[in-house]
mmCIF file of C-alpha atoms in Angstrom:
data_model
loop_
_atom_site.group_PDB
_atom_site.id
_atom_site.type_symbol
_atom_site.label_atom_id
_atom_site.label_comp_id
_atom_site.label_asym_id
_atom_site.label_seq_id
_atom_site.Cartn_x
_atom_site.Cartn_y
_atom_site.Cartn_z
ATOM 1 C CA UNK J 1 0.000 0.000 0.000
ATOM 2 C CA UNK J 2 2.846 2.367 0.822
ATOM 3 C CA UNK J 3 4.357 1.779 -2.608
ATOM 4 C CA UNK J 4 1.052 2.534 -4.288
ATOM 5 C CA UNK J 5 0.715 5.791 -2.394
ATOM 6 C CA UNK J 6 4.237 6.736 -3.358
ATOM 7 C CA UNK J 7 3.577 5.947 -7.007
ATOM 8 C CA UNK J 8 0.387 8.016 -7.054
ATOM 9 C CA UNK J 9 2.151 11.066 -5.663
ATOM 10 C CA UNK J 10 4.194 11.806 -8.732
ATOM 11 C CA UNK J 11 1.368 12.808 -11.068
ATOM 12 C CA UNK J 12 -0.104 15.143 -8.453
ATOM 13 C CA UNK J 13 3.163 16.899 -7.712
ATOM 14 C CA UNK J 14 4.148 18.887 -10.784
ATOM 15 C CA UNK J 15 5.804 21.313 -8.399
ATOM 16 C CA UNK J 16 8.606 18.759 -8.590
ATOM 17 C CA UNK J 17 9.410 20.194 -11.995
ATOM 18 C CA UNK J 18 10.218 23.530 -10.395
ATOM 19 C CA UNK J 19 11.795 22.345 -7.188
ATOM 20 C CA UNK J 20 13.740 19.474 -8.640
ATOM 21 C CA UNK J 21 17.366 18.935 -7.870
ATOM 22 C CA UNK J 22 18.780 20.452 -11.071
ATOM 23 C CA UNK J 23 16.818 23.696 -10.982
ATOM 24 C CA UNK J 24 17.281 24.269 -7.272
ATOM 25 C CA UNK J 25 21.038 24.233 -7.868
ATOM 26 C CA UNK J 26 20.726 26.918 -10.561
ATOM 27 C CA UNK J 27 18.302 28.955 -8.467
ATOM 28 C CA UNK J 28 20.444 28.752 -5.367
ATOM 29 C CA UNK J 29 23.451 30.333 -7.091
ATOM 30 C CA UNK J 30 21.587 32.345 -9.724
ATOM 31 C CA UNK J 31 23.128 35.669 -8.657
ATOM 32 C CA UNK J 32 26.610 34.193 -9.092
ATOM 33 C CA UNK J 33 25.778 32.840 -12.552
ATOM 34 C CA UNK J 34 24.304 36.184 -13.611
ATOM 35 C CA UNK J 35 27.418 38.118 -12.545
ATOM 36 C CA UNK J 36 29.662 35.579 -14.276
ATOM 37 C CA UNK J 37 27.633 35.696 -17.491
ATOM 38 C CA UNK J 38 27.660 39.500 -17.574
ATOM 39 C CA UNK J 39 31.446 39.424 -17.150
ATOM 40 C CA UNK J 40 31.874 36.696 -19.778
ATOM 41 C CA UNK J 41 29.657 38.629 -22.202
ATOM 42 C CA UNK J 42 31.602 41.884 -21.838
ATOM 43 C CA UNK J 43 34.904 40.000 -22.086
ATOM 44 C CA UNK J 44 33.736 38.142 -25.186
ATOM 45 C CA UNK J 45 32.696 41.410 -26.783
ATOM 46 C CA UNK J 46 36.155 42.849 -26.139
ATOM 47 C CA UNK J 47 38.236 39.795 -27.070
ATOM 48 C CA UNK J 48 36.184 38.711 -30.083
ATOM 49 C CA UNK J 49 34.483 41.872 -31.346
ATOM 50 C CA UNK J 50 34.147 40.403 -34.842
ATOM 51 C CA UNK J 51 32.158 37.430 -33.566
ATOM 52 C CA UNK J 52 29.965 39.623 -31.361
ATOM 53 C CA UNK J 53 29.312 42.032 -34.239
ATOM 54 C CA UNK J 54 28.442 39.173 -36.599
ATOM 55 C CA UNK J 55 26.020 37.634 -34.120
ATOM 56 C CA UNK J 56 24.502 41.030 -33.340
ATOM 57 C CA UNK J 57 24.000 41.655 -37.056
ATOM 58 C CA UNK J 58 22.144 38.368 -37.527
ATOM 59 C CA UNK J 59 18.685 39.880 -37.268
ATOM 60 C CA UNK J 60 15.397 40.317 -39.082
ATOM 61 C CA UNK J 61 15.143 43.976 -40.103
ATOM 62 C CA UNK J 62 12.062 46.140 -40.651
ATOM 63 C CA UNK J 63 12.683 49.574 -42.199
ATOM 64 C CA UNK J 64 16.428 49.244 -41.490
ATOM 65 C CA UNK J 65 15.696 48.602 -37.802
ATOM 66 C CA UNK J 66 16.754 45.290 -36.192
ATOM 67 C CA UNK J 67 13.460 43.922 -34.861
ATOM 68 C CA UNK J 68 14.306 40.280 -34.134
ATOM 69 C CA UNK J 69 17.824 39.172 -33.219
ATOM 70 C CA UNK J 70 18.118 35.598 -34.475
ATOM 71 C CA UNK J 71 20.549 34.432 -31.714
ATOM 72 C CA UNK J 72 18.365 36.045 -29.030
ATOM 73 C CA UNK J 73 15.231 34.570 -30.625
ATOM 74 C CA UNK J 74 16.767 31.075 -30.421
ATOM 75 C CA UNK J 75 17.739 31.621 -26.776
ATOM 76 C CA UNK J 76 14.280 33.009 -25.975
ATOM 77 C CA UNK J 77 12.616 30.015 -27.602
ATOM 78 C CA UNK J 78 14.707 27.744 -25.376
ATOM 79 C CA UNK J 79 13.570 29.847 -22.405
ATOM 80 C CA UNK J 80 9.912 29.957 -23.329
ATOM 81 C CA UNK J 81 9.245 26.440 -24.607
ATOM 82 C CA UNK J 82 9.674 24.658 -21.230
ATOM 83 C CA UNK J 83 7.212 27.161 -19.740
ATOM 84 C CA UNK J 84 4.663 26.851 -22.537
ATOM 85 C CA UNK J 85 4.719 23.057 -22.600
ATOM 86 C CA UNK J 86 3.871 22.934 -18.873
ATOM 87 C CA UNK J 87 0.759 25.095 -19.229
ATOM 88 C CA UNK J 88 -2.580 23.333 -19.028
ATOM 89 C CA UNK J 89 -4.551 25.381 -21.546
ATOM 90 C CA UNK J 90 -7.797 24.722 -19.715
ATOM 91 C CA UNK J 91 -6.225 26.877 -17.009
ATOM 92 C CA UNK J 92 -5.616 29.655 -19.559
ATOM 93 C CA UNK J 93 -9.361 29.852 -20.231
ATOM 94 C CA UNK J 94 -10.028 29.888 -16.496
ATOM 95 C CA UNK J 95 -7.360 32.580 -15.964
ATOM 96 C CA UNK J 96 -9.020 34.762 -18.595
ATOM 97 C CA UNK J 97 -11.933 35.217 -16.190
ATOM 98 C CA UNK J 98 -9.630 36.727 -13.537
ATOM 99 C CA UNK J 99 -10.651 40.347 -14.008
ATOM 100 C CA UNK J 100 -8.775 41.859 -11.055
ATOM 101 C CA UNK J 101 -5.176 41.041 -12.066
ATOM 102 C CA UNK J 102 -5.841 41.726 -15.761
ATOM 103 C CA UNK J 103 -7.500 45.063 -14.978
ATOM 104 C CA UNK J 104 -4.668 45.955 -12.604
ATOM 105 C CA UNK J 105 -1.988 45.371 -15.244
ATOM 106 C CA UNK J 106 -3.882 47.396 -17.842
ATOM 107 C CA UNK J 107 -4.290 50.294 -15.402
ATOM 108 C CA UNK J 108 -0.607 50.323 -14.404
ATOM 109 C CA UNK J 109 0.791 49.741 -17.911
ATOM 110 C CA UNK J 110 -1.259 52.378 -19.705
ATOM 111 C CA UNK J 111 -2.503 54.912 -17.126
ATOM 112 C CA UNK J 112 0.539 55.048 -14.828
ATOM 113 C CA UNK J 113 3.777 53.646 -16.253
ATOM 114 C CA UNK J 114 4.257 55.890 -19.350
ATOM 115 C CA UNK J 115 3.853 59.036 -17.247
ATOM 116 C CA UNK J 116 6.068 57.952 -14.347
ATOM 117 C CA UNK J 117 8.767 57.001 -16.871
ATOM 118 C CA UNK J 118 8.498 60.454 -18.429
ATOM 119 C CA UNK J 119 8.592 62.238 -15.062
ATOM 120 C CA UNK J 120 11.468 60.245 -13.544
ATOM 121 C CA UNK J 121 13.580 60.400 -16.717
ATOM 122 C CA UNK J 122 12.962 64.138 -17.082
ATOM 123 C CA UNK J 123 13.953 64.715 -13.447
ATOM 124 C CA UNK J 124 17.234 62.824 -13.709
ATOM 125 C CA UNK J 125 18.314 63.460 -17.304
ATOM 126 C CA UNK J 126 16.986 67.008 -17.587
ATOM 127 C CA UNK J 127 17.831 68.248 -14.074
ATOM 128 C CA UNK J 128 19.987 66.088 -11.771
ATOM 129 C CA UNK J 129 22.370 64.779 -14.472
ATOM 130 C CA UNK J 130 21.940 67.735 -16.827
ATOM 131 C CA UNK J 131 25.372 69.193 -16.046
ATOM 132 C CA UNK J 132 27.065 65.797 -16.171
ATOM 133 C CA UNK J 133 25.614 64.916 -19.583
ATOM 134 C CA UNK J 134 26.605 68.358 -20.834
ATOM 135 C CA UNK J 135 24.363 71.404 -21.310
ATOM 136 C CA UNK J 136 25.853 71.978 -24.766
ATOM 137 C CA UNK J 137 26.075 68.310 -25.801
ATOM 138 C CA UNK J 138 24.162 67.654 -29.021
ATOM 139 C CA UNK J 139 22.846 64.539 -30.700
ATOM 140 C CA UNK J 140 22.336 64.349 -34.452
ATOM 141 C CA UNK J 141 19.212 62.394 -35.254
ATOM 142 C CA UNK J 142 17.267 61.539 -38.393
ATOM 143 C CA UNK J 143 14.970 64.180 -39.805
ATOM 144 C CA UNK J 144 11.434 63.828 -38.402
ATOM 145 C CA UNK J 145 9.062 61.796 -40.545
ATOM 146 C CA UNK J 146 7.270 64.046 -43.017
ATOM 147 C CA UNK J 147 9.586 66.992 -42.303
ATOM 148 C CA UNK J 148 12.287 66.445 -44.928
ATOM 149 C CA UNK J 149 11.392 69.758 -46.603
ATOM 150 C CA UNK J 150 12.739 71.748 -43.643
ATOM 151 C CA UNK J 151 15.720 73.904 -44.559
ATOM 152 C CA UNK J 152 19.084 74.056 -42.794
ATOM 153 C CA UNK J 153 18.741 76.442 -39.858
ATOM 154 C CA UNK J 154 15.023 75.817 -39.350
ATOM 155 C CA UNK J 155 13.825 75.013 -35.851
ATOM 156 C CA UNK J 156 11.767 71.920 -35.113
ATOM 157 C CA UNK J 157 10.757 71.483 -31.505
ATOM 158 C CA UNK J 158 13.934 71.690 -29.423
ATOM 159 C CA UNK J 159 16.168 70.885 -32.404
ATOM 160 C CA UNK J 160 17.775 72.715 -35.305
ATOM 161 C CA UNK J 161 18.132 71.408 -38.854
ATOM 162 C CA UNK J 162 21.848 71.120 -39.720
ATOM 163 C CA UNK J 163 24.133 69.476 -42.252
ATOM 164 C CA UNK J 164 26.042 66.734 -40.446
ATOM 165 C CA UNK J 165 28.688 64.921 -42.495
ATOM 166 C CA UNK J 166 26.904 66.095 -45.624
ATOM 167 C CA UNK J 167 23.487 64.791 -44.529
ATOM 168 C CA UNK J 168 20.572 66.935 -43.357
ATOM 169 C CA UNK J 169 19.874 66.014 -39.739
ATOM 170 C CA UNK J 170 18.242 67.446 -36.646
ATOM 171 C CA UNK J 171 20.596 68.599 -33.860
ATOM 172 C CA UNK J 172 18.885 68.143 -30.482
ATOM 173 C CA UNK J 173 20.165 68.373 -26.896
ATOM 174 C CA UNK J 174 21.716 65.021 -26.027
ATOM 175 C CA UNK J 175 19.756 64.654 -22.796
ATOM 176 C CA UNK J 176 16.499 64.997 -24.739
ATOM 177 C CA UNK J 177 17.564 62.192 -27.023
ATOM 178 C CA UNK J 178 18.176 59.957 -23.992
ATOM 179 C CA UNK J 179 14.764 61.016 -22.649
ATOM 180 C CA UNK J 180 13.107 59.948 -25.913
ATOM 181 C CA UNK J 181 14.629 56.467 -25.612
ATOM 182 C CA UNK J 182 13.375 56.132 -22.036
ATOM 183 C CA UNK J 183 9.879 57.172 -23.143
ATOM 184 C CA UNK J 184 9.874 54.493 -25.854
ATOM 185 C CA UNK J 185 10.728 51.909 -23.192
ATOM 186 C CA UNK J 186 8.021 53.209 -20.858
ATOM 187 C CA UNK J 187 5.217 52.756 -23.376
ATOM 188 C CA UNK J 188 6.169 49.169 -24.236
ATOM 189 C CA UNK J 189 5.190 46.714 -21.461
ATOM 190 C CA UNK J 190 6.843 43.315 -21.613
ATOM 191 C CA UNK J 191 5.139 40.600 -23.654
ATOM 192 C CA UNK J 192 7.705 37.821 -23.833
ATOM 193 C CA UNK J 193 10.256 37.769 -21.019
ATOM 194 C CA UNK J 194 7.556 38.328 -18.403
ATOM 195 C CA UNK J 195 6.600 34.684 -18.933
ATOM 196 C CA UNK J 196 10.097 33.778 -17.757
ATOM 197 C CA UNK J 197 9.947 36.120 -14.753
ATOM 198 C CA UNK J 198 6.521 34.812 -13.764
ATOM 199 C CA UNK J 199 7.709 31.230 -14.141
ATOM 200 C CA UNK J 200 10.798 31.789 -11.978
ATOM 201 C CA UNK J 201 8.645 33.493 -9.337
ATOM 202 C CA UNK J 202 6.287 30.467 -9.371
ATOM 203 C CA UNK J 203 3.417 32.564 -10.648
ATOM 204 C CA UNK J 204 0.311 31.532 -12.556
ATOM 205 C CA UNK J 205 1.587 30.806 -16.081
ATOM 206 C CA UNK J 206 -1.926 30.635 -17.513
ATOM 207 C CA UNK J 207 -2.801 34.101 -16.196
ATOM 208 C CA UNK J 208 0.550 35.491 -17.386
ATOM 209 C CA UNK J 209 -0.174 34.239 -20.886
ATOM 210 C CA UNK J 210 -3.609 35.892 -20.843
ATOM 211 C CA UNK J 211 -2.086 39.197 -19.681
ATOM 212 C CA UNK J 212 0.575 38.981 -22.400
ATOM 213 C CA UNK J 213 -2.110 38.543 -25.068
ATOM 214 C CA UNK J 214 -4.260 41.424 -23.796
ATOM 215 C CA UNK J 215 -1.324 43.812 -23.344
ATOM 216 C CA UNK J 216 -0.056 42.987 -26.837
ATOM 217 C CA UNK J 217 -3.430 44.058 -28.207
ATOM 218 C CA UNK J 218 -3.431 47.270 -26.166
ATOM 219 C CA UNK J 219 0.117 48.018 -27.303
ATOM 220 C CA UNK J 220 -1.026 47.866 -30.919
ATOM 221 C CA UNK J 221 -3.753 50.399 -30.091
ATOM 222 C CA UNK J 222 -2.005 52.777 -27.670
ATOM 223 C CA UNK J 223 1.714 52.676 -28.516
ATOM 224 C CA UNK J 224 1.452 55.317 -31.247
ATOM 225 C CA UNK J 225 -0.853 57.858 -29.554
ATOM 226 C CA UNK J 226 0.882 57.686 -26.155
ATOM 227 C CA UNK J 227 4.368 57.818 -27.670
ATOM 228 C CA UNK J 228 3.441 60.723 -29.908
ATOM 229 C CA UNK J 229 1.972 62.656 -26.980
ATOM 230 C CA UNK J 230 4.924 62.117 -24.627
ATOM 231 C CA UNK J 231 7.566 62.699 -27.295
ATOM 232 C CA UNK J 232 5.789 65.872 -28.317
ATOM 233 C CA UNK J 233 5.661 64.884 -31.970
ATOM 234 C CA UNK J 234 1.891 64.790 -32.208
ATOM 235 C CA UNK J 235 1.715 61.382 -33.812
ATOM 236 C CA UNK J 236 4.210 58.579 -33.385
ATOM 237 C CA UNK J 237 4.168 56.068 -36.269
ATOM 238 C CA UNK J 238 3.122 52.695 -34.903
ATOM 239 C CA UNK J 239 5.708 50.020 -35.771
ATOM 240 C CA UNK J 240 3.021 47.481 -36.750
ATOM 241 C CA UNK J 241 5.431 45.112 -38.455
ATOM 242 C CA UNK J 242 7.885 45.235 -35.573
ATOM 243 C CA UNK J 243 5.152 44.632 -32.988
ATOM 244 C CA UNK J 244 3.506 41.759 -34.829
ATOM 245 C CA UNK J 245 6.788 40.124 -35.834
ATOM 246 C CA UNK J 246 8.300 40.250 -32.348
ATOM 247 C CA UNK J 247 5.129 38.974 -30.634
ATOM 248 C CA UNK J 248 4.798 36.245 -33.267
ATOM 249 C CA UNK J 249 8.366 34.988 -32.933
ATOM 250 C CA UNK J 250 8.921 35.537 -29.211
ATOM 251 C CA UNK J 251 5.477 34.452 -27.929
ATOM 252 C CA UNK J 252 3.289 32.752 -30.553
ATOM 253 C CA UNK J 253 5.973 30.371 -31.865
ATOM 254 C CA UNK J 254 6.947 28.815 -28.493
ATOM 255 C CA UNK J 255 3.264 28.856 -27.483
ATOM 256 C CA UNK J 256 2.248 26.816 -30.532
ATOM 257 C CA UNK J 257 5.210 24.452 -30.126
ATOM 258 C CA UNK J 258 4.412 23.941 -26.437
ATOM 259 C CA UNK J 259 0.707 23.347 -26.982
ATOM 260 C CA UNK J 260 1.116 20.898 -29.870
ATOM 261 C CA UNK J 261 4.003 18.912 -28.383
ATOM 262 C CA UNK J 262 2.300 18.696 -24.979
ATOM 263 C CA UNK J 263 -0.871 17.348 -26.563
ATOM 264 C CA UNK J 264 1.024 14.847 -28.725
ATOM 265 C CA UNK J 265 3.392 13.619 -25.984
ATOM 266 C CA UNK J 266 0.652 13.044 -23.399
ATOM 267 C CA UNK J 267 -1.404 11.197 -25.990
ATOM 268 C CA UNK J 268 1.564 9.083 -27.126
ATOM 269 C CA UNK J 269 3.392 8.471 -23.828
ATOM 270 C CA UNK J 270 0.903 9.219 -21.077
ATOM 271 C CA UNK J 271 0.766 11.878 -18.385
ATOM 272 C CA UNK J 272 3.093 10.082 -15.954
ATOM 273 C CA UNK J 273 5.906 9.810 -18.525
ATOM 274 C CA UNK J 274 5.301 13.434 -19.534
ATOM 275 C CA UNK J 275 5.688 14.645 -15.943
ATOM 276 C CA UNK J 276 8.400 12.381 -14.631
ATOM 277 C CA UNK J 277 10.611 11.973 -17.698
ATOM 278 C CA UNK J 278 10.033 14.759 -20.195
ATOM 279 C CA UNK J 279 9.509 17.705 -17.805
ATOM 280 C CA UNK J 280 12.404 16.519 -15.653
ATOM 281 C CA UNK J 281 14.755 16.883 -18.631
ATOM 282 C CA UNK J 282 13.384 20.357 -19.444
ATOM 283 C CA UNK J 283 13.621 21.675 -15.879
ATOM 284 C CA UNK J 284 17.012 23.495 -16.060
ATOM 285 C CA UNK J 285 16.736 24.602 -19.694
ATOM 286 C CA UNK J 286 14.919 27.891 -19.000
ATOM 287 C CA UNK J 287 17.652 29.047 -16.589
ATOM 288 C CA UNK J 288 20.481 27.932 -18.891
ATOM 289 C CA UNK J 289 18.903 29.744 -21.853
ATOM 290 C CA UNK J 290 18.472 32.853 -19.698
ATOM 291 C CA UNK J 291 22.168 32.832 -18.833
ATOM 292 C CA UNK J 292 23.125 32.324 -22.492
ATOM 293 C CA UNK J 293 20.930 35.314 -23.353
ATOM 294 C CA UNK J 294 22.839 37.397 -20.818
ATOM 295 C CA UNK J 295 26.164 36.436 -22.391
ATOM 296 C CA UNK J 296 24.851 37.334 -25.850
ATOM 297 C CA UNK J 297 23.357 40.676 -24.807
ATOM 298 C CA UNK J 298 26.468 41.863 -22.988
ATOM 299 C CA UNK J 299 28.821 40.607 -25.713
ATOM 300 C CA UNK J 300 26.812 42.532 -28.319
ATOM 301 C CA UNK J 301 27.036 45.765 -26.305
ATOM 302 C CA UNK J 302 30.315 45.263 -24.443
ATOM 303 C CA UNK J 303 32.023 48.017 -26.453
ATOM 304 C CA UNK J 304 29.188 50.439 -25.616
ATOM 305 C CA UNK J 305 29.570 49.718 -21.898
ATOM 306 C CA UNK J 306 33.356 50.107 -21.930
ATOM 307 C CA UNK J 307 33.361 53.291 -24.035
ATOM 308 C CA UNK J 308 30.392 54.970 -22.289
ATOM 309 C CA UNK J 309 30.422 53.760 -18.669
ATOM 310 C CA UNK J 310 29.163 57.021 -17.147
ATOM 311 C CA UNK J 311 26.578 57.560 -19.872
ATOM 312 C CA UNK J 312 25.245 54.064 -19.213
ATOM 313 C CA UNK J 313 25.036 54.940 -15.512
ATOM 314 C CA UNK J 314 23.161 58.229 -16.075
ATOM 315 C CA UNK J 315 20.531 56.430 -18.144
ATOM 316 C CA UNK J 316 20.408 53.285 -15.982
ATOM 317 C CA UNK J 317 19.583 55.110 -12.736
ATOM 318 C CA UNK J 318 16.164 56.510 -13.781
ATOM 319 C CA UNK J 319 15.339 53.206 -15.532
ATOM 320 C CA UNK J 320 16.210 51.291 -12.349
ATOM 321 C CA UNK J 321 14.065 53.582 -10.201
ATOM 322 C CA UNK J 322 11.164 53.349 -12.654
ATOM 323 C CA UNK J 323 11.314 49.548 -12.749
ATOM 324 C CA UNK J 324 11.220 49.283 -8.963
ATOM 325 C CA UNK J 325 8.502 51.909 -8.589
ATOM 326 C CA UNK J 326 6.169 50.159 -11.044
ATOM 327 C CA UNK J 327 6.881 46.751 -9.511
ATOM 328 C CA UNK J 328 6.113 47.900 -5.963
ATOM 329 C CA UNK J 329 3.035 49.791 -7.117
ATOM 330 C CA UNK J 330 1.684 46.673 -8.831
ATOM 331 C CA UNK J 331 2.707 44.405 -5.961
ATOM 332 C CA UNK J 332 1.190 46.718 -3.350
ATOM 333 C CA UNK J 333 -2.089 47.108 -5.232
ATOM 334 C CA UNK J 334 -2.199 43.315 -5.662
ATOM 335 C CA UNK J 335 -2.009 42.962 -1.890
ATOM 336 C CA UNK J 336 -4.712 45.609 -1.433
ATOM 337 C CA UNK J 337 -6.932 43.720 -3.896
ATOM 338 C CA UNK J 338 -6.179 40.490 -1.993
ATOM 339 C CA UNK J 339 -4.917 38.652 -5.057
ATOM 340 C CA UNK J 340 -3.340 35.226 -4.666
ATOM 341 C CA UNK J 341 0.447 35.309 -4.722
ATOM 342 C CA UNK J 342 0.432 33.268 -7.952
ATOM 343 C CA UNK J 343 -1.520 36.099 -9.617
ATOM 344 C CA UNK J 344 0.165 39.012 -7.840
ATOM 345 C CA UNK J 345 3.736 38.182 -8.918
ATOM 346 C CA UNK J 346 3.169 38.221 -12.712
ATOM 347 C CA UNK J 347 0.712 41.143 -12.398
ATOM 348 C CA UNK J 348 3.481 43.253 -10.841
ATOM 349 C CA UNK J 349 6.189 42.088 -13.211
ATOM 350 C CA UNK J 350 4.482 42.647 -16.549
ATOM 351 C CA UNK J 351 4.555 46.392 -15.961
ATOM 352 C CA UNK J 352 8.012 46.483 -14.392
ATOM 353 C CA UNK J 353 9.698 44.922 -17.428
ATOM 354 C CA UNK J 354 9.752 46.344 -20.955
ATOM 355 C CA UNK J 355 9.315 45.152 -24.522
ATOM 356 C CA UNK J 356 12.786 46.380 -25.427
ATOM 357 C CA UNK J 357 12.806 44.834 -28.913
ATOM 358 C CA UNK J 358 10.002 47.136 -30.061
ATOM 359 C CA UNK J 359 11.511 50.125 -28.217
ATOM 360 C CA UNK J 360 14.879 49.625 -29.948
ATOM 361 C CA UNK J 361 13.259 49.164 -33.356
ATOM 362 C CA UNK J 362 11.192 52.333 -32.938
ATOM 363 C CA UNK J 363 14.191 54.374 -31.699
ATOM 364 C CA UNK J 364 16.266 53.280 -34.696
ATOM 365 C CA UNK J 365 13.398 53.951 -37.096
ATOM 366 C CA UNK J 366 12.687 57.432 -35.697
ATOM 367 C CA UNK J 367 16.088 58.718 -34.622
ATOM 368 C CA UNK J 368 18.769 56.515 -36.193
ATOM 369 C CA UNK J 369 21.014 53.666 -35.079
ATOM 370 C CA UNK J 370 23.694 55.932 -33.595
ATOM 371 C CA UNK J 371 21.257 58.203 -31.727
ATOM 372 C CA UNK J 372 21.155 58.748 -27.990
ATOM 373 C CA UNK J 373 17.578 57.448 -28.029
ATOM 374 C CA UNK J 374 18.745 54.123 -29.456
ATOM 375 C CA UNK J 375 21.502 53.971 -26.817
ATOM 376 C CA UNK J 376 18.943 54.540 -24.038
ATOM 377 C CA UNK J 377 16.817 51.618 -25.248
ATOM 378 C CA UNK J 378 19.932 49.426 -25.305
ATOM 379 C CA UNK J 379 20.640 50.376 -21.671
ATOM 380 C CA UNK J 380 17.111 49.176 -20.955
ATOM 381 C CA UNK J 381 18.111 45.783 -22.338
ATOM 382 C CA UNK J 382 21.284 45.624 -20.252
ATOM 383 C CA UNK J 383 19.643 46.326 -16.889
ATOM 384 C CA UNK J 384 16.427 44.387 -17.591
ATOM 385 C CA UNK J 385 17.607 40.879 -16.736
ATOM 386 C CA UNK J 386 19.632 41.587 -13.564
ATOM 387 C CA UNK J 387 16.945 43.897 -12.122
ATOM 388 C CA UNK J 388 14.066 41.547 -12.913
ATOM 389 C CA UNK J 389 15.943 38.617 -11.362
ATOM 390 C CA UNK J 390 16.284 40.723 -8.207
ATOM 391 C CA UNK J 391 12.529 41.317 -8.216
ATOM 392 C CA UNK J 392 11.916 37.587 -8.716
ATOM 393 C CA UNK J 393 13.902 36.935 -5.524
ATOM 394 C CA UNK J 394 11.852 39.555 -3.679
ATOM 395 C CA UNK J 395 8.641 37.867 -4.832
ATOM 396 C CA UNK J 396 9.772 34.434 -3.699
ATOM 397 C CA UNK J 397 10.671 35.764 -0.248
ATOM 398 C CA UNK J 398 7.368 37.597 0.218
ATOM 399 C CA UNK J 399 4.892 34.908 -0.838
ATOM 400 C CA UNK J 400 3.508 34.867 2.714
ATOM 401 C CA UNK J 401 2.172 38.421 2.227
ATOM 402 C CA UNK J 402 -0.609 37.082 0.014
ATOM 403 C CA UNK J 403 -3.432 34.579 0.439
ATOM 404 C CA UNK J 404 -2.505 31.282 -1.214
ATOM 405 C CA UNK J 405 -6.019 30.577 -2.547
ATOM 406 C CA UNK J 406 -7.174 27.073 -3.434
ATOM 407 C CA UNK J 407 -4.554 25.641 -1.162
ATOM 408 C CA UNK J 408 -1.872 27.571 -2.993
ATOM 409 C CA UNK J 409 -2.550 25.792 -6.255
ATOM 410 C CA UNK J 410 -1.408 27.580 -9.377
ATOM 411 C CA UNK J 411 -1.668 26.792 -13.048
ATOM 412 C CA UNK J 412 1.572 24.895 -12.831
ATOM 413 C CA UNK J 413 0.243 22.681 -10.108
ATOM 414 C CA UNK J 414 -2.424 21.445 -12.463
ATOM 415 C CA UNK J 415 -0.213 21.655 -15.514
ATOM 416 C CA UNK J 416 -0.311 17.996 -16.386
ATOM 417 C CA UNK J 417 -3.735 17.150 -15.035
#
């Protein structure tokens, strides 16, 4: 009888897939691995700049803007697939009825976050760090869309039309260019990596997927108007192709692969084999792929970090403050609304992180690859992973602040039911 009880436990304990021996080892020393991977990435970028440049250039471009990095897309697929394949899609339908967390994320992402990003960035870049960046420092950006008929010497907003290296460009204060990049990050809530953050925080994967889908739709509707208003350009062109392509590759592709393979494997091998054999093998892959992504990101931009260490710092500080502010606002409101921890963690994180692929593509499209705005969006990439991993740790240590609900069961705990 004891053996039978032991045998029956396995199918009802999918939490094993998250607390298993392999993953607990990675989680236990995750901070160490992150620091090592950042160092390895920067070192790789310095020692093998040709390789880093080649890998960085391997991308799908839209309007001369790199929208999807192929190496990063491969690493993200490896991160996302183990999460997607564990999701019981009946739970996704159930999660879609959770109005409180979905409404909370929409409120924070679209009524709060863009404006706090603008205010914090303006305070630091336009006031506190104004003298350090340089009151007279200029950035030469692409001519505004639809304004190519402006003559040299004409004023447009805070910029002046000039000839720069024989090309008509707009000279703007450098700090304003950095501000524009921060704004583009602030109006692009995360739609892909938040699935990883929610997974690592042991959140409700089904609910996270629903929130990703809804926020992707809202981003298609609000990205242009909000960006245009905050940038002061009246109307920001919506990067439809960039948005759809990035969501399709980073979210839809691993989602489809996870759904189809899960269905086929359970049908062919049974639920016990799926849980105890297949998921056990996948357990550490998300963390390993995350660390590989870190190496790639920092190798691609290692030269930027080394050549502009203080500039990176000036931009990183307001982004860091903004990320923490939005996280704690979402986390605090989740507690006020008495959400389960499994819903509160991803609800707070989807606003704290950014869809940096779209922000970079838009900055390059609007201002140019070498612009300060593009640099600011790249800084967003560099601080995203370390800061979000810190917030994941905070979530895991504060689970007791929230009601567990249903005995603490989450989507993952019914993932193979």
